[in-house]
Coordinates of C-alpha atoms in Angstrom, one line a residue:
X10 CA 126.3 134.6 88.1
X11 CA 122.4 135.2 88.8
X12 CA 122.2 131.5 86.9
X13 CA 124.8 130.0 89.9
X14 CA 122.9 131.6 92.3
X15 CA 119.4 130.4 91.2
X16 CA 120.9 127.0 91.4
X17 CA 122.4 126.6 94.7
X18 CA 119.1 127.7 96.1
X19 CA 117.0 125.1 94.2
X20 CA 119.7 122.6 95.8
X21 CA 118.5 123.4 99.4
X22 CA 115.1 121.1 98.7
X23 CA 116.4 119.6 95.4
X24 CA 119.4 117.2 95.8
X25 CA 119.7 116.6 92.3
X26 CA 120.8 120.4 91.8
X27 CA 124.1 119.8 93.2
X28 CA 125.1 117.5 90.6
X29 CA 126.8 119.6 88.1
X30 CA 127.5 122.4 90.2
X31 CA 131.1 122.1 90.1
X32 CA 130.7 122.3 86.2
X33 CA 128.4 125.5 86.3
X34 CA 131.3 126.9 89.3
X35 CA 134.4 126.7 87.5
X36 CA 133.0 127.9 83.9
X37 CA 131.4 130.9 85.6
X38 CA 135.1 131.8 87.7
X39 CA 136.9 130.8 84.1
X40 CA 138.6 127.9 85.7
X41 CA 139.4 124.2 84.8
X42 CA 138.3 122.7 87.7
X43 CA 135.8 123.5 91.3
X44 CA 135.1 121.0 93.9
X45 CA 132.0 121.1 97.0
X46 CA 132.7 119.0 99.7
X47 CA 132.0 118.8 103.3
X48 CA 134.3 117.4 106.4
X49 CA 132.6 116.6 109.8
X50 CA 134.5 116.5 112.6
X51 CA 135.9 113.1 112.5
X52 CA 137.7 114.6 109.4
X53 CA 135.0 112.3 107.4
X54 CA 134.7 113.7 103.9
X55 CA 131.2 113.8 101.7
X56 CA 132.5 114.9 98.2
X57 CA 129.2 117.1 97.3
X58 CA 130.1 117.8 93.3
X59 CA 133.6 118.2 91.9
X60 CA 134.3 118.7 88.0
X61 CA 134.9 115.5 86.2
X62 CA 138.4 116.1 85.5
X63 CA 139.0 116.0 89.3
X64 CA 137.3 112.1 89.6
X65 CA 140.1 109.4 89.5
X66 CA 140.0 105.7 88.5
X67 CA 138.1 103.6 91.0
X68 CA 141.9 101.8 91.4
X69 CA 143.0 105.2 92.7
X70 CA 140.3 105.6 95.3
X71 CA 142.5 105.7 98.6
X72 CA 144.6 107.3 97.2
X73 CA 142.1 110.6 96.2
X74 CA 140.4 110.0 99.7
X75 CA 143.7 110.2 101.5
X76 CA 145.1 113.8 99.7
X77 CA 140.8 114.9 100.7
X78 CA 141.5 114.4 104.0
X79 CA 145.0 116.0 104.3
X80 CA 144.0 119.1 102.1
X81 CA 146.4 121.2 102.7
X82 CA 144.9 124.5 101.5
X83 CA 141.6 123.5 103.6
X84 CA 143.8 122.9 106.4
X85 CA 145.7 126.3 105.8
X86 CA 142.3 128.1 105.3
X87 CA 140.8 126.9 108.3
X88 CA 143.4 128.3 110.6
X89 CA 143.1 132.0 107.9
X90 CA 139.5 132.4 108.9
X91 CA 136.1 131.0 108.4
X92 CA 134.6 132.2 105.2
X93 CA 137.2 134.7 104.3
X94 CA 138.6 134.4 100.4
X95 CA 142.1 133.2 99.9
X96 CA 144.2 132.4 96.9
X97 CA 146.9 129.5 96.8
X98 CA 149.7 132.2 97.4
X99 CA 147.8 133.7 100.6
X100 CA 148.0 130.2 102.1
X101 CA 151.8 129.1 101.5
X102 CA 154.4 130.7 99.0
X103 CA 155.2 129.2 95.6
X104 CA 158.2 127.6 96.1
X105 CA 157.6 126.4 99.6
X106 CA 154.2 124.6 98.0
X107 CA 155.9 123.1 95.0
X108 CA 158.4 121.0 97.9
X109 CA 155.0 119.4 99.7
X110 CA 154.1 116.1 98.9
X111 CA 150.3 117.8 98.3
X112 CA 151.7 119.4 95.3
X113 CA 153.9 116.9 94.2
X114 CA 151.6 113.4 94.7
X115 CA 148.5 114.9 94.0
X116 CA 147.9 118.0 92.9
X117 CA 150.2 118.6 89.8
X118 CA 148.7 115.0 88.5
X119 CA 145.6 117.1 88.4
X120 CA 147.1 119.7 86.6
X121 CA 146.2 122.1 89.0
X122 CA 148.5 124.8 90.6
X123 CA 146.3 128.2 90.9
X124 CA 143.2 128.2 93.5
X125 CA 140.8 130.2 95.0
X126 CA 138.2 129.4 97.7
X127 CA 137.1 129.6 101.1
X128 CA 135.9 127.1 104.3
X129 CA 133.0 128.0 106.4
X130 CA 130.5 126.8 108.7
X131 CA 127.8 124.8 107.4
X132 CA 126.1 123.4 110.8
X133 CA 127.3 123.2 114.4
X134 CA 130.3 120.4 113.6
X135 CA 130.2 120.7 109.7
X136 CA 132.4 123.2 107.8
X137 CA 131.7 123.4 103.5
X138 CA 134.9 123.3 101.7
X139 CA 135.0 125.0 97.8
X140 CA 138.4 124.7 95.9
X141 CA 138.4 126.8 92.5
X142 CA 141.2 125.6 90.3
X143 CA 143.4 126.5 87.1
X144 CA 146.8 125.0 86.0
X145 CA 150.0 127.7 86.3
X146 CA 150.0 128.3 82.2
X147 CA 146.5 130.0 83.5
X148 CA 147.7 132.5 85.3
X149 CA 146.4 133.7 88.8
X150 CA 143.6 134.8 90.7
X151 CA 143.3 138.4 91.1
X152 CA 141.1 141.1 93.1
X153 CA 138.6 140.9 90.4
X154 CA 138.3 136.9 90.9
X155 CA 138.1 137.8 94.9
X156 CA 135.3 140.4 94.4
X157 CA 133.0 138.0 92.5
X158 CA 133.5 135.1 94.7
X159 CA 133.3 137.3 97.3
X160 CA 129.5 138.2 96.1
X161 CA 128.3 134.4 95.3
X162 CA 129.7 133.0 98.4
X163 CA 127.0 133.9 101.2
X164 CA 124.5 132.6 98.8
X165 CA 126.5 129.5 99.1
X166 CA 127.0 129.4 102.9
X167 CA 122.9 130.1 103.2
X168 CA 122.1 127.4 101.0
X169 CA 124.0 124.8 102.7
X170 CA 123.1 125.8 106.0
X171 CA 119.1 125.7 104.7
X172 CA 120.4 122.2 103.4
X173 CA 121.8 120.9 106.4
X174 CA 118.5 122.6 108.6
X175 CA 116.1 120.5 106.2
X176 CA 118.5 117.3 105.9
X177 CA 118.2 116.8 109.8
X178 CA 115.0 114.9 109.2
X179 CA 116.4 112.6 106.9
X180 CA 113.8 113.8 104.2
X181 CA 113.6 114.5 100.6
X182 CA 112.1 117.4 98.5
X183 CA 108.9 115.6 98.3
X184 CA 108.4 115.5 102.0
X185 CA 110.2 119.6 102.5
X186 CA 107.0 120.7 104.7
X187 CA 107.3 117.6 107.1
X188 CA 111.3 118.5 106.9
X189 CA 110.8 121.9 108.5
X190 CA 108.3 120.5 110.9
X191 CA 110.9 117.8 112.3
X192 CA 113.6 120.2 111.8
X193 CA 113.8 120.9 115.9
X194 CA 114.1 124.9 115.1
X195 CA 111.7 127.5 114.6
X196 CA 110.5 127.9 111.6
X197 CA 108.4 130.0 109.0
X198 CA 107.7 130.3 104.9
X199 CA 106.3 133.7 104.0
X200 CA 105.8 135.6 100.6
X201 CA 106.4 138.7 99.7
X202 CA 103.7 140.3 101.9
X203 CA 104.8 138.7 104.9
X204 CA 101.6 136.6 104.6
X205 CA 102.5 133.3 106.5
X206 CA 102.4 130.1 103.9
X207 CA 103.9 127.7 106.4
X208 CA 104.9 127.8 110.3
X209 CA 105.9 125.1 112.4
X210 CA 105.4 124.1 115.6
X211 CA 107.8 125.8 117.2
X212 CA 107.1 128.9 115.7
X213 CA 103.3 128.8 116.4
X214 CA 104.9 128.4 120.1
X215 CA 107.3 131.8 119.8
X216 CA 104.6 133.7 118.1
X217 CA 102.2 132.9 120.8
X218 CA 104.7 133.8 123.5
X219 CA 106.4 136.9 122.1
X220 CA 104.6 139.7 122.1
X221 CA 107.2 141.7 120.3
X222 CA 107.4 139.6 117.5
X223 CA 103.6 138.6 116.1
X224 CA 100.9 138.2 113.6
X225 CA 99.3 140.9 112.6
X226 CA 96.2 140.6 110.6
X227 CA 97.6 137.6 108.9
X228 CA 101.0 139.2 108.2
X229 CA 104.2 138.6 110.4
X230 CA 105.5 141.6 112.0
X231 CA 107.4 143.3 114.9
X232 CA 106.2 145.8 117.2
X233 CA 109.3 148.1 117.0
X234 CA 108.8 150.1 113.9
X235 CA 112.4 150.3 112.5
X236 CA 112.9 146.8 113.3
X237 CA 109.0 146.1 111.1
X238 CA 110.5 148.0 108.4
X239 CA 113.7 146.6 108.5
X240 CA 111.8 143.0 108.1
X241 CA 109.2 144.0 105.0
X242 CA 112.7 145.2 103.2
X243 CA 114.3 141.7 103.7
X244 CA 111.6 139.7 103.0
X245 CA 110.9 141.7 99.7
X246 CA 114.2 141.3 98.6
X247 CA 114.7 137.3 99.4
X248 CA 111.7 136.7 97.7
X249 CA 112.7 139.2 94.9
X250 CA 116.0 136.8 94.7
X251 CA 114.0 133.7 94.6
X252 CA 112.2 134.5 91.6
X253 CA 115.7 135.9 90.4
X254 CA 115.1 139.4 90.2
X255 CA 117.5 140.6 92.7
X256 CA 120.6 139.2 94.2
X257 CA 120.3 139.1 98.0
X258 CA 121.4 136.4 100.4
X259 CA 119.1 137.9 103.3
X260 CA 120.5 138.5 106.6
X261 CA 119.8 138.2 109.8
X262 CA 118.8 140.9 113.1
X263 CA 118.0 140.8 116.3
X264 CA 114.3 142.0 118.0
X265 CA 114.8 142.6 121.3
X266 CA 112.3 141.6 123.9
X267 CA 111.8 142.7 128.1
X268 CA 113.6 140.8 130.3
X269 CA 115.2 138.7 128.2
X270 CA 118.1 137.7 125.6
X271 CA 116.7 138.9 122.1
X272 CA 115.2 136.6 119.5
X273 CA 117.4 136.1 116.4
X274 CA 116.0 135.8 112.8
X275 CA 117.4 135.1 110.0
X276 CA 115.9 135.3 106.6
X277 CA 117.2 133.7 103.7
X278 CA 115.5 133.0 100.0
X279 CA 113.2 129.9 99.1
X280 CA 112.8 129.3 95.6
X281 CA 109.6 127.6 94.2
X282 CA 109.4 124.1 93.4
X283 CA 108.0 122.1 90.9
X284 CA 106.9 119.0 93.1
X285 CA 106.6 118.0 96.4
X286 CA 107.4 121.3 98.3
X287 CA 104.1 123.2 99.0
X288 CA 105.9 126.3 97.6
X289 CA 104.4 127.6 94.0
X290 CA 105.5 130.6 94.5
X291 CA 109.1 132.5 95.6
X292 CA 108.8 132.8 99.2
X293 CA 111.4 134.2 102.2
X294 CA 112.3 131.0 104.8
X295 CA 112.5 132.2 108.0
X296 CA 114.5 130.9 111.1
X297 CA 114.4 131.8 114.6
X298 CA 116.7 131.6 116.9
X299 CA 116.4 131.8 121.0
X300 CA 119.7 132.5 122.5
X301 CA 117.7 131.8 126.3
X302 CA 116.9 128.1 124.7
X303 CA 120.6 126.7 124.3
X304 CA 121.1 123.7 122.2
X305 CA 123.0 120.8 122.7
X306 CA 126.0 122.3 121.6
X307 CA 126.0 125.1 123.8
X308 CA 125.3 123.3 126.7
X309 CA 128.2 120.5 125.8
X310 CA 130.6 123.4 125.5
X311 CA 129.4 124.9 128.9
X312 CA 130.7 121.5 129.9
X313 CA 133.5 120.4 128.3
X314 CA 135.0 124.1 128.8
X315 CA 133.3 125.7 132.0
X316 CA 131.9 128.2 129.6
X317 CA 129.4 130.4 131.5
X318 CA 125.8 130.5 129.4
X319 CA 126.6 134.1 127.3
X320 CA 129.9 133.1 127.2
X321 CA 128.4 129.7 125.5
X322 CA 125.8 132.0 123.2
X323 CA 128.9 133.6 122.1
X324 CA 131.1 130.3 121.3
X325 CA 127.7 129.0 119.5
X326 CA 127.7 132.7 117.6
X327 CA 130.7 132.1 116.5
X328 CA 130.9 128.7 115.5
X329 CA 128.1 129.5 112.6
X330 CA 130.5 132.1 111.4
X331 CA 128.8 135.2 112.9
X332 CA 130.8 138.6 113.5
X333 CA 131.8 140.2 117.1
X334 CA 129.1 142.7 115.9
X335 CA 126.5 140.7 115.0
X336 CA 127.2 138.6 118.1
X337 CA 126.7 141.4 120.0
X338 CA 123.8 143.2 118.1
X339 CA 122.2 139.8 118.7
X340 CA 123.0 139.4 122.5
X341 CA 122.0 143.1 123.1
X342 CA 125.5 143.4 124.3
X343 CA 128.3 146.2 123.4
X344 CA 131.4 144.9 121.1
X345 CA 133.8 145.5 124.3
X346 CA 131.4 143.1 126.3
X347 CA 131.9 140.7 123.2
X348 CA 135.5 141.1 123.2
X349 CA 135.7 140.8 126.9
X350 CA 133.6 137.5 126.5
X351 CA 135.9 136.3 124.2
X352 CA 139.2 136.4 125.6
X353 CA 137.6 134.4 128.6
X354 CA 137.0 131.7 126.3
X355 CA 139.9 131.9 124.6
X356 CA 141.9 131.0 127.8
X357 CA 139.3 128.5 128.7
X358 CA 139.8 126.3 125.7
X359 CA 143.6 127.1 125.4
X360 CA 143.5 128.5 121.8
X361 CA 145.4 131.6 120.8
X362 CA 143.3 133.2 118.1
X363 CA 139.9 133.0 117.0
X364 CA 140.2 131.0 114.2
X365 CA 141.5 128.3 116.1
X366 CA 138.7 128.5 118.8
X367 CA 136.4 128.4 115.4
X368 CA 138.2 124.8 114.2
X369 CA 138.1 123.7 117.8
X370 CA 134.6 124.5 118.4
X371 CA 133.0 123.2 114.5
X372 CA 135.3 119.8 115.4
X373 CA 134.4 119.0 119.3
X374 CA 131.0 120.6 120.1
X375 CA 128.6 117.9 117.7
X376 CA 125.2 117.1 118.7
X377 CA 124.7 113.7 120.1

């Protein structure tokens, strides 16, 4: 598993690590088949590795390309919850299933019947898609399968959401500094002593205006004590999991500031690479996030559904697959406030359940 994990992080500033991923995926879950794509939301489709047993004759093309847009476990998952872990048989029953053309035109001429997976948010109208397959001779997926894919999939979800930060400026590994620079966020690489190795221009701009969140004889740090703390651990341990000594995905907390909506980090590992990147050594990537600076998105929903601007923050929140309680440990807001929040947009954009809201929200709020 640590082998996987290594992997998808190189693929954040290395495209060729994604090709073969599918392979190293299903051998690891003791499947047949895996397949790592991405739908927008036009419904467009960019197939980012699949096992070769799942590529069809060029002949065939429409027809793959059809059945990958009207996936009906990604359609069925979507509606179960971003980034939750379902089986075949938590999506639709067995018999039902085996009447659908899905099953009957494509899948079984894959020999495929068994699957595991999950959908989640990748960026603000991009949601990943990985399908884990065996044929029904195989047996199913049990707890056990859940448990482990369970524990590789927010290293999954971080790397393509590092991915899809650095792809925004259309640049390859060898240009990954310039990437981050464009990138439109704020933005820092430190190592494992917090010592800064890299900072945009946009973070240069935060640390000079926060006062609770700041450089401190060279180091990055934060005022409030237990949140400092709380920092130096997950740094340690994303750099400890980029040079593969530990398996942690980071996470993210809020530093609360006077007078205004807290800043949000998150911190995530960056492995070393070779060439190109600037990084010789396994650093921690660091975003920030200000919930006062809204993005496009926000403000588009704020406008297409008379959001009000927290009510927005939380829509945004929730669209990159955050929890009510991170939402509202990030807001500086209590979880009945969040719920509250909600169920006013809930009636604002006429969806019943959150998971619709989520779909609704990944497909119509897109940056220009």
């Amino acid at each position: 598993m640590q082998a996987l994990i290594d992997r998808v992080y190189d693929a954040t500033i290395d495209d060729s690590a994604w090709c073969g991923l599918g392979d190293q995926i299903a051998r690891t879950f003791g499947s047949t088949s895996a397949v790592l794509k991405v739908q927008d939301s036009k419904e467009r489709i960019h197939l980012v590795d699949m096992t070769p047993n799942l590529m069809v004759d060029p002949k065939h093309q429409d027809w793959a390309e059809h059945w990958h847009r009207n996936d009906l476990w990604v359609e069925k998952s979507v509606a179960f919850g971003m980034s939750k872990i379902v089986t075949n048989r938590d999506l639709v029953p067995d018999d039902e299933f085996e009447r659908t053309d899905f099953y009957g035109d494509w899948i079984r001429h894959l020999d495929i019947y068994h699957m595991i997976g999950a959908v989640f948010p990748v960026g603000e109208d991009t949601i990943g898609i990985l399908g884990i397959h065996r044929p029904e001779r195989a047996g199913s997926y049990e707890n056990a399968d859940r448990r482990r894919l369970a524990g590789f999939l927010p290293h999954l979800l971080r790397a393509f959401q590092l991915r899809q930060k650095l792809a925004k400026a259309q640049l390859g590994a060898a240009a990954a500094f310039d990437a981050l620079e464009r990138s439109g966020g704020a933005i820092l690489v430190v190592d494992g002593d917090r010592s800064v190795l890299f900072a945009n221009r946009i973070a240069e701009q935060v640390l000079r205006q926060t006062r609770e969140f700041c450089l401190a004889q060279g180091k990055l740090d934060v005022r409030q004590s237990d949140l400092s703390s709380r920092l130096a651990g997950l740094v340690q341990r994303c750099v400890q999991t980029a040079s593969s000594a530990m398996d942690s995905p980071g996470g993210t907390f809020a530093i609360r500031r006077e007078g205004k909506l807290p800043l949000t980090l998150t911190v995530a590992p960056l492995r070393p690479m070779a060439a190109g990147c600037g990084v010789s050594q396994p650093a921690a990537l660091i975003f920030i996030r200000d919930p006062e600076a809204l993005t496009a998105s926000a403000q588009m929903s704020r406008e297409l559904f008379g959001l009000t601007r927290t009510e927005a923050a939380v829509a945004q929140a929730l669209a990159e697959g955050r929890a009510l309680n991170e939402i509202a440990e990030a807001l500086g807001i209590g979880m009945g406030t969040v719920r509250s929040h909600l169920k006013q947009i809930l009636a604002k954009t006429g969806t019943k359940k959150q998971a619709q809201l989520v779909a609704l929200l990944l497909r119509c709020i897109t940056n220009p």
